[in-house]
Coordinates of C-alpha atoms in Angstrom, one line a residue:
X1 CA 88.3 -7.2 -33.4
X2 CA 86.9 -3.8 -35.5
X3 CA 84.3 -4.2 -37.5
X4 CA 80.5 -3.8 -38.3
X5 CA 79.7 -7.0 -36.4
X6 CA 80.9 -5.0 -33.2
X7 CA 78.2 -2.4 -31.3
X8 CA 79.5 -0.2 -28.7
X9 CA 77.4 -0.7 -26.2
X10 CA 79.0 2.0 -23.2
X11 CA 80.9 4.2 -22.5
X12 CA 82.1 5.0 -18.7
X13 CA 84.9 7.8 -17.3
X14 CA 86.9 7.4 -13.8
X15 CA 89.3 9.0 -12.1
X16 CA 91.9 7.6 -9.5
X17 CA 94.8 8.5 -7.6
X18 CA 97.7 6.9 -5.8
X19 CA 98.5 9.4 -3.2
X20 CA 101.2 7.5 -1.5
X21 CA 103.5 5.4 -4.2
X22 CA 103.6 7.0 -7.0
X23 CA 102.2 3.9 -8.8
X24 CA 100.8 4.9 -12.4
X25 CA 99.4 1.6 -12.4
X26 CA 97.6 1.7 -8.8
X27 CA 95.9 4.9 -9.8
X28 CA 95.0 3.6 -13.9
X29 CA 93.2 0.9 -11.9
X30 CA 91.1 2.5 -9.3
X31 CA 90.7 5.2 -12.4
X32 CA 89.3 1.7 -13.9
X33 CA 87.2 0.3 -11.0
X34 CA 85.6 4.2 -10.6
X35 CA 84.4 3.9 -14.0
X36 CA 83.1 0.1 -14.1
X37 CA 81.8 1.4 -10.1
X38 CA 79.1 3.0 -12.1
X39 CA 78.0 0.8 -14.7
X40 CA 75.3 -2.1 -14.6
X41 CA 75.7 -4.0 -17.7
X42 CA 72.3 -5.8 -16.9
X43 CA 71.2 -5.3 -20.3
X44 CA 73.8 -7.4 -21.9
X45 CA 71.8 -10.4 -20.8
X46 CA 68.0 -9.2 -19.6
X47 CA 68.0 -7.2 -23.2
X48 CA 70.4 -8.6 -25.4
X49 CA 70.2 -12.0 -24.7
X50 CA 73.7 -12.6 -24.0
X51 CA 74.4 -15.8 -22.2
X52 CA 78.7 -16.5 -22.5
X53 CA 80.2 -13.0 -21.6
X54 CA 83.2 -13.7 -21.9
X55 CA 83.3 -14.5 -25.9
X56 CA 80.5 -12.0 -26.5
X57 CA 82.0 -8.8 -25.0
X58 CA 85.2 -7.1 -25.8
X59 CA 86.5 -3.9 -23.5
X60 CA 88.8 -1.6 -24.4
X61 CA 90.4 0.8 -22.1
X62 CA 92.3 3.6 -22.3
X63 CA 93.9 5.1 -19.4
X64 CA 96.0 8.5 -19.6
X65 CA 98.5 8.4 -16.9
X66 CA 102.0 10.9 -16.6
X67 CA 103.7 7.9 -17.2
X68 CA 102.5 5.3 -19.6
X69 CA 105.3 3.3 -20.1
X70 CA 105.1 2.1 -16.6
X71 CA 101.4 0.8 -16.8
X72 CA 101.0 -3.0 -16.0
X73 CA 98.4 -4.0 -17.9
X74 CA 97.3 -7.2 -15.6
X75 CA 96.6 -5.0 -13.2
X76 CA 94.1 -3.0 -15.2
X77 CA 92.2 -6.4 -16.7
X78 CA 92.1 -7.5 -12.9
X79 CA 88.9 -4.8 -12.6
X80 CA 87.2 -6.4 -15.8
X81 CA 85.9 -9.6 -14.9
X82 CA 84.5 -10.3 -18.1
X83 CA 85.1 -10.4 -22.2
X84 CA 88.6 -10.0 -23.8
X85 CA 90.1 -6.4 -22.2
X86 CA 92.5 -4.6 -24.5
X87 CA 94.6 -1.5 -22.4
X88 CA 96.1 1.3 -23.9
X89 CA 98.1 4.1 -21.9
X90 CA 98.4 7.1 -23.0
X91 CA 100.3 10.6 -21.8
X92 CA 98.2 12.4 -19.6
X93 CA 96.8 12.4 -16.1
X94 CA 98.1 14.8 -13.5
X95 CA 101.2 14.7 -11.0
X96 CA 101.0 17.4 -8.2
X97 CA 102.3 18.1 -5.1
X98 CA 101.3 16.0 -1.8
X99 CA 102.7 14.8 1.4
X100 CA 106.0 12.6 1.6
X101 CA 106.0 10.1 3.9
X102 CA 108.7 7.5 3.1
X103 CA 106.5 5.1 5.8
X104 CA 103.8 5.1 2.9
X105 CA 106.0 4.5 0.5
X106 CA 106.8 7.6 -0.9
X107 CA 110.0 8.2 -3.3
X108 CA 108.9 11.7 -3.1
X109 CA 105.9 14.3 -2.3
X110 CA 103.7 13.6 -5.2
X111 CA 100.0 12.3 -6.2
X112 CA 99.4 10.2 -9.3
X113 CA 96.3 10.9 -11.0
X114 CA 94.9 9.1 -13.7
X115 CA 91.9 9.5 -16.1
X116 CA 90.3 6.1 -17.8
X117 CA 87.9 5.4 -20.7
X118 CA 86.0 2.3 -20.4
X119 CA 84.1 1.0 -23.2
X120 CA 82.2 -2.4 -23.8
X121 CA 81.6 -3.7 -27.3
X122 CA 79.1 -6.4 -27.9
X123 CA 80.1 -8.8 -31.1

């Protein structure tokens, strides 16, 4: 929901890897819960006044990752507990060499990276 009702109250960057797996949606969501690692949103209700969260906030992430189409979104909302969580994945992050160790689940010797934008909006 866009609009002038809508404030963007924060903006928040993480970084996470998978380095066993090469799951783009394992390192999108520790990029996620990096980001939200950071954050306090105290003010939302010891400023603002906010009392439901959930109808009050929206959060919209964006998380670039080598490979987008393989991003599970559930797995990204699981590290927003509150508001409505919109996901978009985009081409970027980084894939670069590591250690293969099929025991760890490897399907080959690389690391996942992944970058994520997390912002709340307050309606």
């Amino acid at each position: 929901m866009e609009g002038e009702s809508r404030k963007r109250f924060i903006i928040e960057f993480g970084m996470g890897m998978d380095l066993h797996g090469q799951d783009i949606s394992k390192a999108a969501a520790k990029a996620v819960k990096d980001a939200v690692s950071r954050s306090c949103l105290c003010g939302l209700e010891e400023v603002l006044g906010i009392k439901d969260l959930n109808t009050s906030v929206e959060i919209e992430v964006t998380v670039a990752v080598s490979r987008p189409e393989e991003v599970d979104d559930r797995k990204i909302k699981e590290q927003l507990p509150i508001g409505s969580v919109k996901v978009e994945a985009v081409k970027g992050g980084l894939t670069i060499p590591g250690l293969y160790i099929p025991a760890l689940g490897d399907n080959d010797n690389t690391i996942e990276a992944a970058l994520a934008c997390v912002e709340v909006f307050i309606l």
